[in-house]
Coordinates of C-alpha atoms and ligand atoms in Angstrom, one line a residue:
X178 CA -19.9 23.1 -74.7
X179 CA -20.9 21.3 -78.4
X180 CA -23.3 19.9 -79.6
X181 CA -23.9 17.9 -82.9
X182 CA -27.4 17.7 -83.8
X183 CA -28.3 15.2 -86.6
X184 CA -25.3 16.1 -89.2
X185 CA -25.9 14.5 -92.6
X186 CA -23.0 15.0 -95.1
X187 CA -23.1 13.4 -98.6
X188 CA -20.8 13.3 -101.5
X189 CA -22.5 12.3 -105.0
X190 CA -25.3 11.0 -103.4
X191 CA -23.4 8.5 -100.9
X192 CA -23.1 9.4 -96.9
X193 CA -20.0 10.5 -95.6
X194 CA -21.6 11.3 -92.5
X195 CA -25.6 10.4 -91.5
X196 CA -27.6 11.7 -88.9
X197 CA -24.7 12.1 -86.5
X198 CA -25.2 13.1 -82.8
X199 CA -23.3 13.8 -79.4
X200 CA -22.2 16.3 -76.8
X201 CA -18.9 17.3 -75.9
X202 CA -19.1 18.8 -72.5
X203 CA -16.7 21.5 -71.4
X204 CA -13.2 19.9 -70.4
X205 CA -13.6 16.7 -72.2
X206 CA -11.6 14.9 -74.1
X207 CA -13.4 12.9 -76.4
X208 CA -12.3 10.7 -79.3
X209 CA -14.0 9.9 -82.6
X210 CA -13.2 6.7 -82.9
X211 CA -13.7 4.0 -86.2
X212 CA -11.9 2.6 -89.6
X213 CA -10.4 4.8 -92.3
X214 CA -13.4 5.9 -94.5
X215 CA -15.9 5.8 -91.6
X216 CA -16.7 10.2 -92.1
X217 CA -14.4 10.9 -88.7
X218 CA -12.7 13.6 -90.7
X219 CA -15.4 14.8 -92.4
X220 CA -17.5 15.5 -88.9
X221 CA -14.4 17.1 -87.5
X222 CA -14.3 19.0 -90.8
X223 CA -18.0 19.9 -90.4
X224 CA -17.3 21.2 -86.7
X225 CA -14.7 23.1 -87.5
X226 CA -17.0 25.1 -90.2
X227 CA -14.2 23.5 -92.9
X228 CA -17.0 21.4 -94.7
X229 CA -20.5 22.4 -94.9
X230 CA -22.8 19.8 -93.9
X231 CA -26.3 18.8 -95.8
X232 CA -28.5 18.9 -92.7
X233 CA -28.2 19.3 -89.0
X234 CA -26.9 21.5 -86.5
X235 CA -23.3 22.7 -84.4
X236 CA -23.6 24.7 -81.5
X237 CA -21.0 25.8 -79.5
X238 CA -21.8 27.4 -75.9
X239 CA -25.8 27.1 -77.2
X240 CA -24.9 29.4 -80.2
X241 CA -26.0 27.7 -83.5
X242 CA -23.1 27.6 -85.7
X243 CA -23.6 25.8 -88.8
X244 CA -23.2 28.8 -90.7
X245 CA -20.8 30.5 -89.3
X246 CA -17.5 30.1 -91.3
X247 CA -14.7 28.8 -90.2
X248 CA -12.5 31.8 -89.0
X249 CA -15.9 32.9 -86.9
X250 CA -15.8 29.8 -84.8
X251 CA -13.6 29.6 -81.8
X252 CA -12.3 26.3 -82.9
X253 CA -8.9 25.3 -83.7
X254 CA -7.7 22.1 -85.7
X255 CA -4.6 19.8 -85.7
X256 CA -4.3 17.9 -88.7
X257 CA -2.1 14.2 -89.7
X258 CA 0.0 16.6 -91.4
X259 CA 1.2 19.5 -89.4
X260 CA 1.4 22.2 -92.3
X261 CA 3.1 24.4 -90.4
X262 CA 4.6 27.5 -93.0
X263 CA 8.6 25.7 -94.1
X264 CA 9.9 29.7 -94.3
X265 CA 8.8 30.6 -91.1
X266 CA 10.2 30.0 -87.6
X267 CA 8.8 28.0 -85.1
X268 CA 7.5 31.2 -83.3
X269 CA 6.4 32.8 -86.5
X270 CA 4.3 29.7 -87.2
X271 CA 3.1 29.6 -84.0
X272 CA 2.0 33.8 -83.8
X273 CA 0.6 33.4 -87.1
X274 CA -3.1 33.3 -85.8
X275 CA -1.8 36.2 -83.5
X276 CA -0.7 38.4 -86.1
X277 CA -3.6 37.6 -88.1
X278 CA -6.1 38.8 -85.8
X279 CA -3.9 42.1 -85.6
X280 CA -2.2 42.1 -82.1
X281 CA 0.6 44.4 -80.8
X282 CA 3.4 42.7 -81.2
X283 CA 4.5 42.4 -77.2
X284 CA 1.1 40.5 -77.1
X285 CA 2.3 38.7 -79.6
X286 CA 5.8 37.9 -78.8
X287 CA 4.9 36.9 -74.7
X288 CA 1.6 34.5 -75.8
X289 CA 4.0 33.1 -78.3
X290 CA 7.1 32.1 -75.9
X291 CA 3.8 31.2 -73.3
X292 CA 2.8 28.6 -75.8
X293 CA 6.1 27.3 -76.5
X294 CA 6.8 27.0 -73.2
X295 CA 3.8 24.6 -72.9
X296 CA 4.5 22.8 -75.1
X297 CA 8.1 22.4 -74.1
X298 CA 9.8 23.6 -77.3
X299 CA 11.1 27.5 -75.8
X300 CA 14.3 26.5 -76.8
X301 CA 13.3 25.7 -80.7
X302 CA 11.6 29.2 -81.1
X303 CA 14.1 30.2 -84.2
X304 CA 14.2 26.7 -86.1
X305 CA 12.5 26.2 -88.8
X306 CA 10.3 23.7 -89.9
X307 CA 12.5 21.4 -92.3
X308 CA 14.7 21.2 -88.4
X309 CA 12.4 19.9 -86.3
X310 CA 11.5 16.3 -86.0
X311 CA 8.0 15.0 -86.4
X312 CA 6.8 15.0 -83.0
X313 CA 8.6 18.4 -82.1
X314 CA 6.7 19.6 -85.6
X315 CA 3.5 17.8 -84.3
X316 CA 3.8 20.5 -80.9
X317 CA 4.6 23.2 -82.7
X318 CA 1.0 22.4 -84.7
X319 CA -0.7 22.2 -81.2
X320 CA 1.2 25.3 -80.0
X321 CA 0.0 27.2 -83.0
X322 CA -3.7 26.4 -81.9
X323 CA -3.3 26.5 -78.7
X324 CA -2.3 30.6 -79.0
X325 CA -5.3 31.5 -80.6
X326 CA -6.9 29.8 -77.2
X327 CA -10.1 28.0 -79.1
X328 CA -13.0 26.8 -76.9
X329 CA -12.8 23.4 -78.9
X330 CA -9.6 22.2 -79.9
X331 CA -9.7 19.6 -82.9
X332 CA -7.2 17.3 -83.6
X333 CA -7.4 15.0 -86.5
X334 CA -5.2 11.7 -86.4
X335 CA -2.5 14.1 -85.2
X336 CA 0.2 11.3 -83.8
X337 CA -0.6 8.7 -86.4
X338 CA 2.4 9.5 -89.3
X339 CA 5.2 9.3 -85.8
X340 CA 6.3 5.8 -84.5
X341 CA 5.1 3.8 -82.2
X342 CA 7.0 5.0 -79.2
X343 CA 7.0 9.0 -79.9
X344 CA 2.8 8.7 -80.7
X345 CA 2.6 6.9 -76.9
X346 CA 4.8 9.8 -75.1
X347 CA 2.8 12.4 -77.0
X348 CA -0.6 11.1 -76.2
X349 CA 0.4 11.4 -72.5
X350 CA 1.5 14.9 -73.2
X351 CA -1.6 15.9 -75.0
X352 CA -3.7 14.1 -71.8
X353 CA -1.8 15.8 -69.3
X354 CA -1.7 19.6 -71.3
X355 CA -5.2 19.2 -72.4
X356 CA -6.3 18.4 -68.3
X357 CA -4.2 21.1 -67.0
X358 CA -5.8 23.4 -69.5
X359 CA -9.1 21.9 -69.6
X360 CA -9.6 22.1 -72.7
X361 CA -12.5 20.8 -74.7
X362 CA -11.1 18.6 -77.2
X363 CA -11.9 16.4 -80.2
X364 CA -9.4 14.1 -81.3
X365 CA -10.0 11.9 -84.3
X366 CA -8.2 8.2 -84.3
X367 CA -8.9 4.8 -85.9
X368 CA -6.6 3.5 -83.4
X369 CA -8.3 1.9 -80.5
X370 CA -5.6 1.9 -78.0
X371 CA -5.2 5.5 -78.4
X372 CA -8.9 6.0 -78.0
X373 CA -9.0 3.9 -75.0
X374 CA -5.8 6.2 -73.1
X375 CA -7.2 9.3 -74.4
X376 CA -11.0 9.7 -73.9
X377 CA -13.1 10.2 -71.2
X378 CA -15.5 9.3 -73.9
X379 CA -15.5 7.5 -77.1
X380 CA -17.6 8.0 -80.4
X381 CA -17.6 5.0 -82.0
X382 CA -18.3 5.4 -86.0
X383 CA -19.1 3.0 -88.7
X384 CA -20.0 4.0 -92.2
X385 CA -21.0 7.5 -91.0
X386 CA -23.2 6.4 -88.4
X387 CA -22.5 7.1 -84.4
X388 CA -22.6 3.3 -83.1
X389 CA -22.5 4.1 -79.6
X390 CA -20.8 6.7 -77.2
X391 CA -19.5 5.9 -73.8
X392 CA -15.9 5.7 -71.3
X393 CA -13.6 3.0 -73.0
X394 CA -13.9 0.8 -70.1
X395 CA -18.1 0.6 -71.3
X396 CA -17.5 0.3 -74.3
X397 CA -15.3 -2.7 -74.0
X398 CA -17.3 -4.2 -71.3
X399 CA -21.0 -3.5 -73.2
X400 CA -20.6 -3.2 -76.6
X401 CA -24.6 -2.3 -77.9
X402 CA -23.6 -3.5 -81.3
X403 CA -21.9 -6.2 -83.0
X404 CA -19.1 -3.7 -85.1
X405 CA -18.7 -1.9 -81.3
X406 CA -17.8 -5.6 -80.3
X407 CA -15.7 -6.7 -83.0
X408 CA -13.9 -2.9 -83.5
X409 CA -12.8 -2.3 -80.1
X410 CA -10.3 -5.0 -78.1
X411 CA -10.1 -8.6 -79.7
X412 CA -13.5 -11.2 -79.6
X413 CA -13.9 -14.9 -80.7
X414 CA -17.3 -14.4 -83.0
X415 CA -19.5 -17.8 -83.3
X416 CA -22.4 -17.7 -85.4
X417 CA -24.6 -20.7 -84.4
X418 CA -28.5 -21.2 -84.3
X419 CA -30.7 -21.0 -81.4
X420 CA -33.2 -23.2 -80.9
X421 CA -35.9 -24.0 -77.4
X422 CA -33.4 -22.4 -75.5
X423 CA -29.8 -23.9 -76.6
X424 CA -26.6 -23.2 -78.8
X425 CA -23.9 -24.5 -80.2
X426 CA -20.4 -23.2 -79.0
X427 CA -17.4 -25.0 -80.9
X428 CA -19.3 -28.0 -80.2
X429 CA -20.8 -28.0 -76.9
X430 CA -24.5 -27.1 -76.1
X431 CA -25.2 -23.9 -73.9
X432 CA -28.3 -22.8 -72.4
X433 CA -29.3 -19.6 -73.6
X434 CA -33.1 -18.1 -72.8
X435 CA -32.9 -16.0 -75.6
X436 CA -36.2 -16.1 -78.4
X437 CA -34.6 -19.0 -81.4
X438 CA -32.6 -17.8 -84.8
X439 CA -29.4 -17.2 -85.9
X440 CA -26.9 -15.3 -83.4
X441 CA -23.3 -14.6 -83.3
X442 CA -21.9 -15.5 -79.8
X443 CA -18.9 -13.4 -78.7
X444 CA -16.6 -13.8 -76.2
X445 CA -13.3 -12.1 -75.3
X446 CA -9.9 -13.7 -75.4
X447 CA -9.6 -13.4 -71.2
X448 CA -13.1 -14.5 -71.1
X449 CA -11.9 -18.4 -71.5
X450 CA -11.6 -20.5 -69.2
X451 CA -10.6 -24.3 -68.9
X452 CA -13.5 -26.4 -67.9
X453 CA -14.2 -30.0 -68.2
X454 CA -17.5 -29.4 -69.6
X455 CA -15.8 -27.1 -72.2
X456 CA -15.3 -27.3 -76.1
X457 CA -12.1 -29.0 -77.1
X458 CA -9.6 -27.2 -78.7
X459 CA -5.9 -28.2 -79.8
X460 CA -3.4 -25.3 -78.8
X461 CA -2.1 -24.0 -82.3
X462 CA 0.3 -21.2 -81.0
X463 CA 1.3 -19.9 -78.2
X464 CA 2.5 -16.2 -78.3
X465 CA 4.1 -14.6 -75.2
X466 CA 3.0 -11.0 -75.4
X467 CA 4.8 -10.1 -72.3
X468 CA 2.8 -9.6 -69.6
X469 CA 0.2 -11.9 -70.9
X470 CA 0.3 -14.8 -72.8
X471 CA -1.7 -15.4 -76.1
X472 CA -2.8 -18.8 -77.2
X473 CA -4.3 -19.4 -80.3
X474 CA -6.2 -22.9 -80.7
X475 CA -8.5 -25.0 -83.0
X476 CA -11.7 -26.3 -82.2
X477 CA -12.8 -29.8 -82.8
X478 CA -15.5 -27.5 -85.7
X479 CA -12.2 -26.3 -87.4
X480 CA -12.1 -22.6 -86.0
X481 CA -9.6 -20.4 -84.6
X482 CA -10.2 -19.4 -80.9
X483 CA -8.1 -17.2 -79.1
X484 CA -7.6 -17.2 -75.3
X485 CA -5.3 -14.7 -73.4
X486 CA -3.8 -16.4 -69.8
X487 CA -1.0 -15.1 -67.4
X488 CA 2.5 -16.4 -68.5
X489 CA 2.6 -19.1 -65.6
X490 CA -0.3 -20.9 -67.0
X491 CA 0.7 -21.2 -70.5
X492 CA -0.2 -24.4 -72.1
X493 CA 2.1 -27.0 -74.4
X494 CA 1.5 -26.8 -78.1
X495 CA -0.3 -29.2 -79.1
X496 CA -2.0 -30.2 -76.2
X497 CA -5.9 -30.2 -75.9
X498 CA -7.6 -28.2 -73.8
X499 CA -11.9 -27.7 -72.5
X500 CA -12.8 -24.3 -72.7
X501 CA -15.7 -22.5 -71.5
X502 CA -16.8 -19.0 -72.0
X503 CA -17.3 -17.0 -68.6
X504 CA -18.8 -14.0 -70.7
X505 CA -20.9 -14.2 -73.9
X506 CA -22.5 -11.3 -76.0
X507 CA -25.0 -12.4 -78.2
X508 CA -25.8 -10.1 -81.2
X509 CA -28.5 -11.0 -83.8
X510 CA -28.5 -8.2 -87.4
X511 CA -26.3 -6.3 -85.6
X512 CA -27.6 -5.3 -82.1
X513 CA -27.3 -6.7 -78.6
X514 CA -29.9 -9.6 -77.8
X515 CA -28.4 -10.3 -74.1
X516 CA -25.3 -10.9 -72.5
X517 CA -24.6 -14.2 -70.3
X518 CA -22.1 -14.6 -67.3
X519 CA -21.2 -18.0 -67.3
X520 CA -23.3 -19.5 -69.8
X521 CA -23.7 -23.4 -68.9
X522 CA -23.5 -26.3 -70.9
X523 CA -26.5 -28.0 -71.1
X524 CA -25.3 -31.4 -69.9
X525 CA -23.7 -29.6 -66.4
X526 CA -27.6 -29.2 -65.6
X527 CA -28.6 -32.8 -66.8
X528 CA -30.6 -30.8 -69.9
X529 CA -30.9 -31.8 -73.0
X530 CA -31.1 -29.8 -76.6
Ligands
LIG1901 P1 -12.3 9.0 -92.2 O1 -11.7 10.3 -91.8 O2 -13.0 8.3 -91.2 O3 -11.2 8.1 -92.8 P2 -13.6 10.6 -94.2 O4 -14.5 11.5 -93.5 O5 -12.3 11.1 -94.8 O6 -13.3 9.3 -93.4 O7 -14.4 10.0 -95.5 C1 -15.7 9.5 -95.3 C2 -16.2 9.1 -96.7 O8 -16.5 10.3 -97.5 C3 -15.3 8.3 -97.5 O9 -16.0 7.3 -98.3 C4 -14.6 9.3 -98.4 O10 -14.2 8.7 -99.6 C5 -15.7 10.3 -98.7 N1 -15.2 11.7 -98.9 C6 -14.6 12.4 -97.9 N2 -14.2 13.6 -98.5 C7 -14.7 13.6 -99.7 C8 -14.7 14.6 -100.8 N3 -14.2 15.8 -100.6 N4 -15.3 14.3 -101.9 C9 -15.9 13.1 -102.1 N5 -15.9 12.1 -101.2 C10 -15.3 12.4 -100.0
LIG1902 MG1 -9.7 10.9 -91.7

């Protein structure tokens, strides 16, 4: 359905967005994901035909439409703030586009209560803006694109001004509107979790760049880089040297057959697990999240590590524990050197470093 082809924006000389690239297919929700400043909302803008781009190409359906202005491509846009019109009704703001494009006004009047209907909001049809609250304003913004029935529907950080709760029940909304109308949909967030419910594929960007693109549940499990890694869901990061073959963790020796340098050794939170063999650590703080239980501790080498457990198996403050890593990604400048299921110590095999 899209296509992005190498886009290159830059602003006096410094690169919003650099040789960016992915496909949207048709009925796929996918979600630009990465930290404020990162060009998200300069490629949506760039899609959209909003901002022109220095190099690369758009197509939508196979047509090439880089140069096609923005009222010529059958896109539509949510934005953070829903700039709907304050002196017009919620079904005036949502017909705008309708009127615009010079329907009869029937046309008008039954895509317009369609819409609304939709979106559940029939009821607000004659409020005006100032009388909604944000989320019902944040619908109305979605109705209003969804009239002018785009083939891409863009949606730029739309839920992140609401709260906490109302952004959770709207992104099930959206999920469950967008699937039923199978809509091809770009939806800009620097908020993992969202990302993760949301997308049946995640763009992952850092400093205009496209780090990787994959389901949240690959990303998470196979980060390619080291910012993948450390952006999305929480990792202890080691940096140790390799040499002949072993590493320092915290203060134990693992094997590791990767070629000798410095690496950074990663390892989730739920990827801990008591050993005998493992690296000491003094429990620090012990967080009850709810359904899981966070424990933060220090290691013998003075730094933080943080392992997640079920509530049952909570440990003591205070109390030392051995922890091993059942899953380590090792990165070296950046990029993925190998990743290791239970990486051993070296003293478990009767090796020495
Ligand atoms: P994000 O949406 O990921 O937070 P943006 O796309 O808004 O990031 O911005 C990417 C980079 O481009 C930032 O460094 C930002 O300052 C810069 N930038 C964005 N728009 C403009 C503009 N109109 N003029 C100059 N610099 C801009
Ligand atoms: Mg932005």
């Amino acid at each position: 359905m899209l296509q992005i082809d190498s886009i290159t924006k830059t602003y006096q000389g410094t690169h919003a967005v650099r040789d960016a690239s992915f496909r949207v297919a048709r009925g796929e929700l996918v979600c630009l994901l990465g930290p404020s400043g990162c060009g998200k909302s300069t490629l949506l803008r760039i899609i959209s035909g909003l901002t022109a781009c220095d190099s690369g190409t758009v197509s939508i359906e196979g047509v090439d439409m880089t140069s096609s202005p923005a009222n010529r491509r059958p896109t539509a846009m949510v934005f953070q703030s829903h700039a709907l019109w304050s002196h017009m009704n919620v079904a005036q703001n949502v017909g705008f586009g309708l009127r615009v494009r010079g329907l009869p006004k029937a046309e008008i009047a039954a895509k317009t209560a369609a819409v609304l209907d939709l979106v559940g909001l029939s009821a607000f049809a004659k409020r005006l803006p100032a009388e909604l609250s944000g989320g019902q304003a944040q619908r109305v913004a979605l109705a209003r694109c969804l009239v002018v029935e785009p083939k891409v529907l863009l949606m730029d950080e739309p839920f992140s001004a609401l709260d906490a709760h109302l952004r959770k029940g709207l992104r099930e909304e959206l999920k469950a509107l967008q699937g039923r109308l199978d809509l091809t949909t770009i939806f800009v967030t620097h908020d993992q979790e969202e990302a993760m419910e949301l997308a049946d594929r995640i763009v992952v960007m850092q400093g205009g760049q496209v780090e990787q693109v994959g389901p949240p549940g690959a990303l998470y499990q196979n980060p390619s880089t080291l910012g993948v890694a450390q952006f999305i869901g929480a990792m202890n990061t080691c940096t140790s040297s390799l040499r002949h073959g072993a590493v320092d963790w915290y203060g134990v020796t693992l094997r590791m057959p990767l070629p000798d340098g410095e690496v950074a050794l990663l390892c989730r939170p739920e990827d801990l697990s008591i050993d005998p063999n493992g690296a000491a650590a003094r429990v620090a703080r012990v967080i009850d999240l709810g359904p899981v239980t966070k424990v933060n501790l220090i290691t013998e080498t003075g730094d933080l590590l943080t392992w997640t457990c079920p509530r049952d198996q909570a440990p003591d403050l205070g109390r030392v524990m051995t922890l091993l890593p059942r899953r380590l990604h090792a990165f070296r400048g950046g990029a993925l050197m190998g990743l290791m299921d239970v990486p051993l110590p070296a003293q478990a095999q009767g090796a020495t470093a």
